[in-house]
mmCIF file of C-alpha atoms in Angstrom:
data_model
loop_
_atom_site.group_PDB
_atom_site.id
_atom_site.type_symbol
_atom_site.label_atom_id
_atom_site.label_comp_id
_atom_site.label_asym_id
_atom_site.label_seq_id
_atom_site.Cartn_x
_atom_site.Cartn_y
_atom_site.Cartn_z
ATOM 1 C CA MET F 17 -23.967 -8.457 19.592
ATOM 2 C CA SER F 18 -22.902 -6.544 15.690
ATOM 3 C CA VAL F 19 -20.099 -6.491 13.886
ATOM 4 C CA ALA F 20 -19.722 -2.614 14.692
ATOM 5 C CA GLU F 21 -20.398 -2.776 18.242
ATOM 6 C CA ALA F 22 -17.803 -5.193 18.628
ATOM 7 C CA LEU F 23 -15.410 -3.222 17.248
ATOM 8 C CA ARG F 24 -17.130 -0.617 18.657
ATOM 9 C CA ILE F 25 -17.296 1.989 15.146
ATOM 10 C CA ASP F 26 -18.195 5.801 16.263
ATOM 11 C CA PRO F 27 -19.442 7.354 12.929
ATOM 12 C CA GLU F 28 -17.931 10.684 14.928
ATOM 13 C CA ILE F 29 -14.820 9.135 15.423
ATOM 14 C CA ASP F 30 -14.268 8.093 11.907
ATOM 15 C CA VAL F 31 -14.894 11.429 10.520
ATOM 16 C CA ARG F 32 -12.219 12.792 12.840
ATOM 17 C CA MET F 33 -9.750 10.530 12.279
ATOM 18 C CA MET F 34 -10.619 10.638 8.453
ATOM 19 C CA ASP F 35 -9.834 14.101 9.133
ATOM 20 C CA LEU F 36 -6.415 13.384 10.583
ATOM 21 C CA ALA F 37 -5.459 10.843 7.765
ATOM 22 C CA ILE F 38 -6.208 13.185 5.333
ATOM 23 C CA ARG F 39 -3.954 16.627 6.404
ATOM 24 C CA MET F 40 -1.382 13.890 7.227
ATOM 25 C CA GLY F 41 -1.440 13.530 3.054
ATOM 26 C CA ARG F 42 -1.961 16.672 2.148
ATOM 27 C CA ARG F 43 0.968 18.234 3.753
ATOM 28 C CA MET F 44 3.059 16.210 1.409
ATOM 29 C CA LEU F 45 1.099 16.932 -2.498
ATOM 30 C CA GLY F 46 3.956 17.346 -4.527
ATOM 31 C CA ARG F 47 6.776 15.829 -2.777
ATOM 32 C CA THR F 48 5.956 12.388 -3.227
ATOM 33 C CA TRP F 49 5.992 11.938 -7.382
ATOM 34 C CA PRO F 50 5.726 9.287 -9.097
ATOM 35 C CA ASN F 51 3.205 7.554 -5.928
ATOM 36 C CA PRO F 52 0.105 9.698 -4.758
ATOM 37 C CA ALA F 53 0.371 11.412 -1.021
ATOM 38 C CA VAL F 54 -1.185 9.479 1.456
ATOM 39 C CA GLY F 55 -1.807 9.685 5.026
ATOM 40 C CA ALA F 56 -2.765 6.867 7.480
ATOM 41 C CA VAL F 57 -3.611 7.026 11.075
ATOM 42 C CA VAL F 58 -3.749 4.001 13.361
ATOM 43 C CA VAL F 59 -5.952 4.328 16.300
ATOM 44 C CA GLN F 60 -7.193 1.646 19.426
ATOM 45 C CA ASP F 61 -9.865 2.383 21.463
ATOM 46 C CA GLY F 62 -8.654 3.697 25.090
ATOM 47 C CA PRO F 63 -11.214 3.795 28.359
ATOM 48 C CA ASN F 64 -11.523 7.581 27.269
ATOM 49 C CA GLY F 65 -11.726 7.204 23.706
ATOM 50 C CA PRO F 66 -9.501 6.676 20.620
ATOM 51 C CA ILE F 67 -6.004 6.737 21.114
ATOM 52 C CA VAL F 68 -4.057 7.604 17.850
ATOM 53 C CA VAL F 69 -0.731 4.854 18.272
ATOM 54 C CA GLY F 70 0.259 5.954 14.949
ATOM 55 C CA ARG F 71 0.436 8.040 12.218
ATOM 56 C CA GLY F 72 2.446 8.449 8.832
ATOM 57 C CA ALA F 73 1.874 9.697 5.531
ATOM 58 C CA THR F 74 4.357 8.786 1.782
ATOM 59 C CA GLN F 75 7.590 9.746 2.351
ATOM 60 C CA PRO F 76 9.973 11.847 -0.323
ATOM 61 C CA GLY F 77 10.063 10.472 -3.818
ATOM 62 C CA GLY F 78 6.909 7.874 -2.720
ATOM 63 C CA ARG F 79 8.152 5.386 -0.364
ATOM 64 C CA PRO F 80 7.880 4.499 2.867
ATOM 65 C CA HIS F 81 4.444 4.091 2.146
ATOM 66 C CA ALA F 82 1.716 6.127 4.525
ATOM 67 C CA GLU F 83 0.639 2.721 6.005
ATOM 68 C CA THR F 84 3.535 1.085 6.412
ATOM 69 C CA GLU F 85 4.975 4.626 8.088
ATOM 70 C CA ALA F 86 1.847 4.253 10.166
ATOM 71 C CA LEU F 87 1.954 0.744 11.416
ATOM 72 C CA ARG F 88 5.600 0.956 11.991
ATOM 73 C CA GLN F 89 5.653 4.341 14.384
ATOM 74 C CA ALA F 90 2.677 2.165 16.253
ATOM 75 C CA GLY F 91 4.799 -1.563 16.474
ATOM 76 C CA THR F 92 2.374 -3.973 18.400
ATOM 77 C CA ALA F 93 0.592 -1.300 19.018
ATOM 78 C CA ALA F 94 -1.330 -2.107 16.385
ATOM 79 C CA ARG F 95 -2.813 -4.813 16.850
ATOM 80 C CA GLY F 96 -6.454 -5.338 16.804
ATOM 81 C CA GLY F 97 -6.941 -1.233 16.364
ATOM 82 C CA THR F 98 -7.971 0.707 12.967
ATOM 83 C CA LEU F 99 -6.566 1.666 10.264
ATOM 84 C CA TYR F 100 -7.686 5.520 8.521
ATOM 85 C CA VAL F 101 -6.132 5.398 4.697
ATOM 86 C CA THR F 102 -6.362 7.843 2.528
ATOM 87 C CA LEU F 103 -6.310 5.360 -1.106
ATOM 88 C CA GLU F 104 -6.616 1.885 -0.775
ATOM 89 C CA PRO F 105 -3.370 -0.348 0.270
ATOM 90 C CA CYS F 106 -1.699 -1.395 -2.927
ATOM 91 C CA SER F 107 -1.833 -5.386 -2.772
ATOM 92 C CA HIS F 108 0.916 -5.699 -5.694
ATOM 93 C CA HIS F 109 5.070 -6.058 -5.336
ATOM 94 C CA GLY F 110 6.776 -2.943 -6.183
ATOM 95 C CA LYS F 111 9.782 -1.662 -5.360
ATOM 96 C CA THR F 112 8.590 -2.428 -1.722
ATOM 97 C CA PRO F 113 6.150 -5.389 -0.617
ATOM 98 C CA PRO F 114 2.560 -4.521 -0.564
ATOM 99 C CA CYS F 115 0.850 -2.974 2.217
ATOM 100 C CA ALA F 116 -2.196 -4.754 2.572
ATOM 101 C CA ASP F 117 0.488 -7.493 3.657
ATOM 102 C CA ALA F 118 1.827 -5.235 5.881
ATOM 103 C CA ILE F 119 -1.234 -4.229 7.316
ATOM 104 C CA LEU F 120 -2.028 -8.114 7.615
ATOM 105 C CA GLY F 121 0.853 -8.879 9.619
ATOM 106 C CA ALA F 122 0.547 -6.220 12.137
ATOM 107 C CA GLY F 123 -3.137 -7.561 13.215
ATOM 108 C CA ILE F 124 -5.156 -4.190 12.204
ATOM 109 C CA ARG F 125 -8.676 -5.919 12.812
ATOM 110 C CA ARG F 126 -10.441 -3.088 10.542
ATOM 111 C CA VAL F 127 -9.641 -0.169 7.835
ATOM 112 C CA VAL F 128 -11.734 2.699 6.965
ATOM 113 C CA SER F 129 -10.230 3.989 3.118
ATOM 114 C CA ALA F 130 -11.372 6.928 1.716
ATOM 115 C CA MET F 131 -11.091 5.798 -1.676
ATOM 116 C CA ASP F 132 -10.138 3.108 -4.518
ATOM 117 C CA ASP F 133 -6.840 3.336 -6.221
ATOM 118 C CA ALA F 134 -7.543 4.353 -10.123
ATOM 119 C CA ASN F 135 -3.819 2.196 -10.460
ATOM 120 C CA PRO F 136 -5.001 -0.335 -12.868
ATOM 121 C CA SER F 137 -2.602 -2.592 -11.075
ATOM 122 C CA VAL F 138 -4.452 -1.911 -7.675
ATOM 123 C CA THR F 139 -8.096 -0.950 -8.143
ATOM 124 C CA GLY F 140 -9.775 -2.775 -5.414
ATOM 125 C CA ALA F 141 -7.039 -5.567 -5.111
ATOM 126 C CA GLY F 142 -6.262 -4.575 -1.909
ATOM 127 C CA HIS F 143 -9.395 -4.313 -0.360
ATOM 128 C CA ARG F 144 -10.450 -7.473 -1.303
ATOM 129 C CA ARG F 145 -7.464 -8.913 -0.070
ATOM 130 C CA LEU F 146 -7.867 -7.987 3.275
ATOM 131 C CA ARG F 147 -11.799 -8.478 3.260
ATOM 132 C CA ALA F 148 -10.603 -11.892 2.306
ATOM 133 C CA ALA F 149 -8.120 -12.517 5.224
ATOM 134 C CA GLY F 150 -10.800 -11.251 7.799
ATOM 135 C CA VAL F 151 -10.528 -7.677 7.911
ATOM 136 C CA GLN F 152 -13.407 -5.223 7.954
ATOM 137 C CA VAL F 153 -13.276 -2.970 5.267
ATOM 138 C CA ASP F 154 -15.606 0.589 4.875
ATOM 139 C CA VAL F 155 -14.775 2.699 1.936
ATOM 140 C CA GLY F 156 -15.662 5.663 1.171
ATOM 141 C CA LEU F 157 -15.621 7.969 3.880
ATOM 142 C CA GLY F 158 -13.499 11.862 3.046
ATOM 143 C CA GLY F 159 -13.513 10.928 -0.489
ATOM 144 C CA ASP F 160 -14.463 13.205 -2.218
ATOM 145 C CA GLU F 161 -11.925 15.259 -0.355
ATOM 146 C CA VAL F 162 -9.600 13.374 -1.375
ATOM 147 C CA ARG F 163 -10.625 12.553 -4.876
ATOM 148 C CA ARG F 164 -9.305 16.340 -5.050
ATOM 149 C CA ASN F 165 -6.132 16.049 -3.240
ATOM 150 C CA LEU F 166 -5.158 12.930 -4.860
ATOM 151 C CA VAL F 167 -6.697 14.340 -8.914
ATOM 152 C CA GLY F 168 -2.930 14.388 -10.342
ATOM 153 C CA HIS F 169 -2.489 10.758 -9.280
ATOM 154 C CA MET F 170 -6.036 9.545 -10.867
ATOM 155 C CA ARG F 171 -5.097 11.919 -14.196
ATOM 156 C CA ARG F 172 -1.363 9.919 -14.483
ATOM 157 C CA MET F 173 -3.405 6.797 -14.432
ATOM 158 C CA GLN F 174 -6.727 7.363 -16.179
ATOM 159 C CA ASP F 175 -5.107 10.407 -19.137
ATOM 160 C CA GLY F 176 -1.427 8.938 -19.002
ATOM 161 C CA ARG F 177 -0.636 12.875 -18.370
ATOM 162 C CA PRO F 178 -0.704 14.986 -15.296
ATOM 163 C CA HIS F 179 -3.456 17.403 -14.144
ATOM 164 C CA VAL F 180 -2.638 20.833 -15.689
ATOM 165 C CA MET F 181 -3.526 23.830 -14.025
ATOM 166 C CA LEU F 182 -3.225 26.801 -15.247
ATOM 167 C CA LYS F 183 -2.250 29.878 -12.787
ATOM 168 C CA LEU F 184 -3.155 33.658 -14.230
ATOM 169 C CA ALA F 185 -2.180 37.077 -12.246
ATOM 170 C CA LEU F 186 -4.345 39.869 -14.323
ATOM 171 C CA SER F 187 -4.484 43.599 -13.894
ATOM 172 C CA SER F 188 -8.282 45.002 -13.625
ATOM 173 C CA ASP F 189 -7.468 44.895 -17.841
ATOM 174 C CA ASP F 190 -7.335 41.221 -18.245
ATOM 175 C CA LYS F 191 -3.292 41.949 -19.114
ATOM 176 C CA VAL F 192 -0.581 39.847 -17.770
ATOM 177 C CA GLY F 193 2.785 42.153 -18.348
ATOM 178 C CA LEU F 194 3.556 45.290 -19.418
ATOM 179 C CA PRO F 195 4.187 46.245 -23.098
ATOM 180 C CA GLY F 196 7.236 44.638 -24.887
ATOM 181 C CA ARG F 197 6.379 41.691 -22.924
ATOM 182 C CA LYS F 198 8.138 43.444 -19.806
ATOM 183 C CA PRO F 199 7.512 41.917 -16.073
ATOM 184 C CA ALA F 200 5.247 43.410 -14.249
ATOM 185 C CA ALA F 201 4.407 43.383 -10.246
ATOM 186 C CA ILE F 202 0.512 42.607 -10.866
ATOM 187 C CA THR F 203 -0.847 41.107 -7.124
ATOM 188 C CA GLY F 204 0.175 41.922 -3.718
ATOM 189 C CA GLU F 205 2.034 39.855 -1.122
ATOM 190 C CA GLU F 206 -0.112 37.852 0.139
ATOM 191 C CA THR F 207 -1.756 36.531 -2.870
ATOM 192 C CA ARG F 208 2.510 35.847 -3.794
ATOM 193 C CA ALA F 209 2.308 33.811 -1.167
ATOM 194 C CA ARG F 210 -0.187 32.053 -1.927
ATOM 195 C CA VAL F 211 1.038 30.917 -5.109
ATOM 196 C CA HIS F 212 4.576 30.095 -3.532
ATOM 197 C CA MET F 213 2.350 27.962 -1.872
ATOM 198 C CA MET F 214 0.902 26.191 -4.721
ATOM 199 C CA ARG F 215 4.285 25.654 -5.871
ATOM 200 C CA ALA F 216 5.803 23.805 -3.006
ATOM 201 C CA MET F 217 1.984 20.963 -3.524
ATOM 202 C CA SER F 218 2.946 20.688 -7.028
ATOM 203 C CA ASP F 219 4.901 18.267 -8.719
ATOM 204 C CA ALA F 220 5.982 20.047 -11.621
ATOM 205 C CA ILE F 221 6.014 24.008 -12.821
ATOM 206 C CA ALA F 222 6.090 24.903 -15.952
ATOM 207 C CA VAL F 223 6.465 27.996 -18.467
ATOM 208 C CA GLY F 224 7.065 28.816 -22.375
ATOM 209 C CA VAL F 225 10.777 29.960 -23.322
ATOM 210 C CA GLY F 226 9.435 33.106 -24.329
ATOM 211 C CA THR F 227 8.523 33.882 -20.232
ATOM 212 C CA ALA F 228 11.779 31.921 -19.443
ATOM 213 C CA MET F 229 13.728 34.397 -21.551
ATOM 214 C CA ALA F 230 11.529 37.858 -21.095
ATOM 215 C CA ASP F 231 11.033 37.256 -16.910
ATOM 216 C CA ASN F 232 14.077 35.354 -16.308
ATOM 217 C CA PRO F 233 12.474 33.652 -13.119
ATOM 218 C CA SER F 234 13.566 31.256 -10.589
ATOM 219 C CA LEU F 235 10.090 29.468 -10.086
ATOM 220 C CA THR F 236 11.633 27.996 -6.664
ATOM 221 C CA CYS F 237 9.310 28.306 -3.915
ATOM 222 C CA ARG F 238 10.916 31.617 -2.142
ATOM 223 C CA LEU F 239 8.531 30.974 1.224
ATOM 224 C CA PRO F 240 10.763 30.897 4.715
ATOM 225 C CA GLY F 241 12.275 27.885 5.170
ATOM 226 C CA MET F 242 10.992 26.487 1.898
ATOM 227 C CA LEU F 243 13.299 26.227 -1.061
ATOM 228 C CA ALA F 244 13.438 22.539 -0.643
ATOM 229 C CA ARG F 245 9.658 22.364 -1.522
ATOM 230 C CA SER F 246 10.768 24.181 -4.877
ATOM 231 C CA PRO F 247 8.975 22.175 -7.775
ATOM 232 C CA VAL F 248 10.716 20.420 -11.053
ATOM 233 C CA ARG F 249 10.770 23.473 -13.389
ATOM 234 C CA VAL F 250 9.689 23.002 -17.059
ATOM 235 C CA VAL F 251 10.573 24.975 -20.245
ATOM 236 C CA PHE F 252 8.440 24.543 -23.293
ATOM 237 C CA ASP F 253 11.407 25.270 -25.647
ATOM 238 C CA THR F 254 10.744 24.285 -29.642
ATOM 239 C CA ASN F 255 14.073 24.908 -30.904
ATOM 240 C CA LEU F 256 16.212 25.703 -27.764
ATOM 241 C CA ARG F 257 16.838 28.969 -26.940
ATOM 242 C CA LEU F 258 16.818 29.192 -23.505
ATOM 243 C CA PRO F 259 20.523 30.923 -23.150
ATOM 244 C CA VAL F 260 22.426 28.667 -20.280
ATOM 245 C CA ASP F 261 22.594 32.769 -18.552
ATOM 246 C CA ASN F 262 18.973 32.670 -17.950
ATOM 247 C CA ARG F 263 18.124 32.265 -13.950
ATOM 248 C CA LEU F 264 16.125 28.844 -14.373
ATOM 249 C CA VAL F 265 20.218 27.589 -15.493
ATOM 250 C CA GLN F 266 21.626 29.243 -13.174
ATOM 251 C CA THR F 267 19.315 28.068 -10.406
ATOM 252 C CA VAL F 268 19.693 24.202 -11.540
ATOM 253 C CA ASP F 269 21.164 22.874 -7.931
ATOM 254 C CA ASP F 270 17.818 24.705 -6.158
ATOM 255 C CA ALA F 271 15.774 22.579 -8.598
ATOM 256 C CA PRO F 272 15.458 20.395 -11.093
ATOM 257 C CA LEU F 273 15.116 21.901 -14.725
ATOM 258 C CA TRP F 274 13.736 20.100 -17.406
ATOM 259 C CA VAL F 275 13.339 21.883 -21.106
ATOM 260 C CA ILE F 276 11.142 20.016 -23.594
ATOM 261 C CA THR F 277 12.197 20.584 -26.954
ATOM 262 C CA GLY F 278 11.616 19.059 -31.103
ATOM 263 C CA VAL F 279 13.234 16.539 -32.288
ATOM 264 C CA ASP F 280 15.106 18.348 -34.895
ATOM 265 C CA ALA F 281 16.248 21.038 -32.293
ATOM 266 C CA PRO F 282 20.368 21.478 -32.247
ATOM 267 C CA VAL F 283 22.500 19.184 -30.560
ATOM 268 C CA GLU F 284 25.174 21.599 -29.422
ATOM 269 C CA ALA F 285 22.249 23.485 -27.631
ATOM 270 C CA GLU F 286 21.374 20.431 -25.718
ATOM 271 C CA ARG F 287 24.749 19.174 -24.841
ATOM 272 C CA ALA F 288 25.610 22.707 -23.409
ATOM 273 C CA LEU F 289 22.257 22.453 -21.006
ATOM 274 C CA GLN F 290 22.944 18.887 -20.643
ATOM 275 C CA SER F 291 26.946 19.982 -18.738
ATOM 276 C CA ARG F 292 24.980 21.462 -16.436
ATOM 277 C CA GLY F 293 22.529 19.054 -15.192
ATOM 278 C CA ILE F 294 19.721 19.779 -17.058
ATOM 279 C CA GLU F 295 17.713 17.272 -18.439
ATOM 280 C CA VAL F 296 16.775 17.459 -22.265
ATOM 281 C CA ILE F 297 13.362 16.042 -23.464
ATOM 282 C CA ARG F 298 13.283 15.808 -27.074
ATOM 283 C CA VAL F 299 9.159 15.335 -28.551
ATOM 284 C CA ARG F 300 7.994 15.602 -31.947
ATOM 285 C CA THR F 301 6.692 18.543 -33.606
ATOM 286 C CA GLU F 302 3.671 19.839 -35.082
ATOM 287 C CA ASP F 303 3.130 23.080 -36.919
ATOM 288 C CA GLY F 304 6.813 24.517 -35.736
ATOM 289 C CA ARG F 305 6.377 23.397 -31.696
ATOM 290 C CA VAL F 306 6.409 20.482 -29.218
ATOM 291 C CA ARG F 307 3.388 18.571 -29.806
ATOM 292 C CA LEU F 308 1.590 19.366 -26.147
ATOM 293 C CA GLU F 309 -0.227 16.244 -25.375
ATOM 294 C CA GLY F 310 2.987 14.265 -26.061
ATOM 295 C CA SER F 311 4.679 16.506 -23.869
ATOM 296 C CA LEU F 312 2.525 15.901 -21.123
ATOM 297 C CA ASN F 313 2.365 11.509 -21.653
ATOM 298 C CA ALA F 314 6.622 12.835 -21.597
ATOM 299 C CA LEU F 315 6.168 14.345 -18.081
ATOM 300 C CA ALA F 316 3.729 12.134 -16.825
ATOM 301 C CA ALA F 317 6.387 8.881 -17.693
ATOM 302 C CA ARG F 318 8.884 10.261 -15.914
ATOM 303 C CA GLY F 319 6.383 10.494 -13.057
ATOM 304 C CA ILE F 320 5.062 14.047 -12.889
ATOM 305 C CA THR F 321 1.267 14.071 -11.220
ATOM 306 C CA SER F 322 0.603 17.611 -11.376
ATOM 307 C CA LEU F 323 1.674 20.751 -13.419
ATOM 308 C CA MET F 324 1.020 23.995 -12.405
ATOM 309 C CA VAL F 325 1.639 26.202 -15.680
ATOM 310 C CA GLU F 326 2.627 29.829 -15.031
ATOM 311 C CA GLY F 327 3.083 31.709 -18.083
ATOM 312 C CA GLY F 328 3.091 32.551 -20.592
ATOM 313 C CA PRO F 329 0.430 33.650 -23.098
ATOM 314 C CA ILE F 330 0.806 31.026 -25.986
ATOM 315 C CA LEU F 331 1.632 28.182 -23.152
ATOM 316 C CA ALA F 332 -1.511 29.411 -22.080
ATOM 317 C CA ARG F 333 -3.619 29.569 -25.123
ATOM 318 C CA ALA F 334 -2.363 26.427 -26.879
ATOM 319 C CA LEU F 335 -4.072 24.307 -24.157
ATOM 320 C CA LEU F 336 -6.868 25.644 -23.817
ATOM 321 C CA ASN F 337 -7.368 25.121 -27.530
ATOM 322 C CA GLU F 338 -6.372 21.534 -27.055
ATOM 323 C CA ASP F 339 -8.723 21.279 -24.031
ATOM 324 C CA LEU F 340 -5.498 20.098 -21.904
ATOM 325 C CA VAL F 341 -5.994 22.599 -18.931
ATOM 326 C CA ASP F 342 -7.761 20.542 -16.430
ATOM 327 C CA GLU F 343 -8.006 23.640 -13.535
ATOM 328 C CA ALA F 344 -7.503 27.481 -13.860
ATOM 329 C CA THR F 345 -6.935 29.949 -10.958
ATOM 330 C CA ILE F 346 -7.367 33.780 -11.765
ATOM 331 C CA MET F 347 -5.668 36.539 -9.816
ATOM 332 C CA ARG F 348 -6.973 39.856 -10.313
ATOM 333 C CA GLY F 349 -4.776 42.937 -9.100
ATOM 334 C CA PRO F 350 -6.593 46.242 -8.812
ATOM 335 C CA ILE F 351 -3.732 47.728 -11.649
ATOM 336 C CA THR F 352 -4.208 48.673 -14.810
ATOM 337 C CA ILE F 353 -1.575 48.481 -17.414
ATOM 338 C CA GLY F 354 -3.270 49.598 -20.758
ATOM 339 C CA ASP F 355 -4.237 48.173 -24.058
ATOM 340 C CA GLU F 356 -0.073 47.516 -24.924
ATOM 341 C CA GLY F 357 -0.081 45.341 -22.224
ATOM 342 C CA VAL F 358 0.359 41.833 -22.747
ATOM 343 C CA PRO F 359 -3.142 39.926 -22.902
ATOM 344 C CA ALA F 360 -3.788 37.016 -20.762
ATOM 345 C CA LEU F 361 -4.143 34.577 -23.257
ATOM 346 C CA ASP F 362 -2.486 35.334 -26.538
ATOM 347 C CA GLY F 363 -6.029 36.828 -28.591
ATOM 348 C CA LEU F 364 -8.395 34.432 -26.940
ATOM 349 C CA PRO F 365 -10.731 36.284 -24.044
ATOM 350 C CA ILE F 366 -10.272 35.014 -20.433
ATOM 351 C CA GLU F 367 -14.011 34.195 -20.693
ATOM 352 C CA ALA F 368 -12.507 31.467 -22.948
ATOM 353 C CA ILE F 369 -12.354 30.477 -18.694
ATOM 354 C CA THR F 370 -14.989 32.384 -16.924
ATOM 355 C CA GLY F 371 -17.642 31.714 -19.644
ATOM 356 C CA SER F 372 -17.089 28.224 -20.412
ATOM 357 C CA GLU F 373 -18.865 25.678 -20.287
ATOM 358 C CA ARG F 374 -15.844 23.359 -19.718
ATOM 359 C CA PHE F 375 -15.219 25.369 -16.645
ATOM 360 C CA ARG F 376 -16.847 26.009 -13.236
ATOM 361 C CA GLU F 377 -16.147 28.479 -10.563
ATOM 362 C CA ILE F 378 -15.308 26.581 -6.719
ATOM 363 C CA VAL F 379 -13.540 29.311 -5.339
ATOM 364 C CA SER F 380 -14.161 33.255 -5.078
ATOM 365 C CA MET F 381 -12.600 34.941 -2.361
ATOM 366 C CA THR F 382 -10.556 38.168 -2.036
ATOM 367 C CA CYS F 383 -7.334 37.654 -0.887
ATOM 368 C CA GLY F 384 -5.747 41.204 0.241
ATOM 369 C CA ASP F 385 -6.631 44.412 -2.549
ATOM 370 C CA ASP F 386 -7.014 41.003 -5.042
ATOM 371 C CA SER F 387 -9.762 38.723 -5.986
ATOM 372 C CA TYR F 388 -9.217 34.964 -6.308
ATOM 373 C CA ALA F 389 -10.940 32.408 -8.145
ATOM 374 C CA ASP F 390 -10.785 28.754 -8.905
ATOM 375 C CA TYR F 391 -12.279 27.146 -11.438
ATOM 376 C CA VAL F 392 -12.125 22.984 -12.482
ATOM 377 C CA ARG F 393 -13.694 20.787 -15.636
ATOM 378 C CA ALA F 394 -17.211 21.021 -15.917
#
């Protein structure tokens, strides 16, 4: 009798169960940093087909891990079963015991894992440990989709910075604001709802201080019942110009606010922000502004894996010029603003994204009366 027959392996069941694990993990995106949002499902053979006896996802703040959540729910029913998990189980002692130990202790016979972990403390060791203990380990099912979902975790592990996603809402003539840097309602309700969901699935959202002062935004998730899913708000503010009566400061109880500033920024302004619960992060400056790569490194050091950049044009251009944009989402509304409007990329043409060899389009669709396109690194 082959191993597959002994374990009653059915490829179609594997696909269905891994899809469930992927959906379990995906719903936690934006909530688990500094750890990745992993999903796990424990399955037993039943007389009429597979029975899901436990399911779990990485919990807010990164712990407990998905595997231990699914095993806890399954209890003794896990013994002899199969664990489907979207990322390699950890094998090292961190703030919690290794998930590999929990899997072995639960008596799991087979593990189906989507991919190896990019964390150098794990990479392959978790799978090797399980195999050495006699557990059948199959790796790769669902890996492409999981890599897309966990790209922030991989970017932080490999490059020491968050995955940067630039979001642009453009008029039909490539403007992002009215003359005088006044904000404009460019896209429709359906597109705005999509933006708020994107916020909820990001660890942090960033704007430059010019946009923070001109638009006076809150940058929270305003979908019904989802305020608690708001990401960390980040303002790039070299000279600490952000006033304490700005809406971002006034809503610090709704979501954390971090301000990235230069090493020589005024101490009095820092104290004023800190007294209101804002974290001020000082980084080196270059050519009169904070160094962007150093700023991203500082965010990653605090656990941020995915950063959504929502404005403004100066910050967007700087990130593009330094090749720090990993993904760009362009939402275009039907309105025309005119030549005096605010250009999207501070003088760079939008073709710096749409026509660049650095990016490839992966999604193009309509969203109500608007268009929507997503570009990723080529």
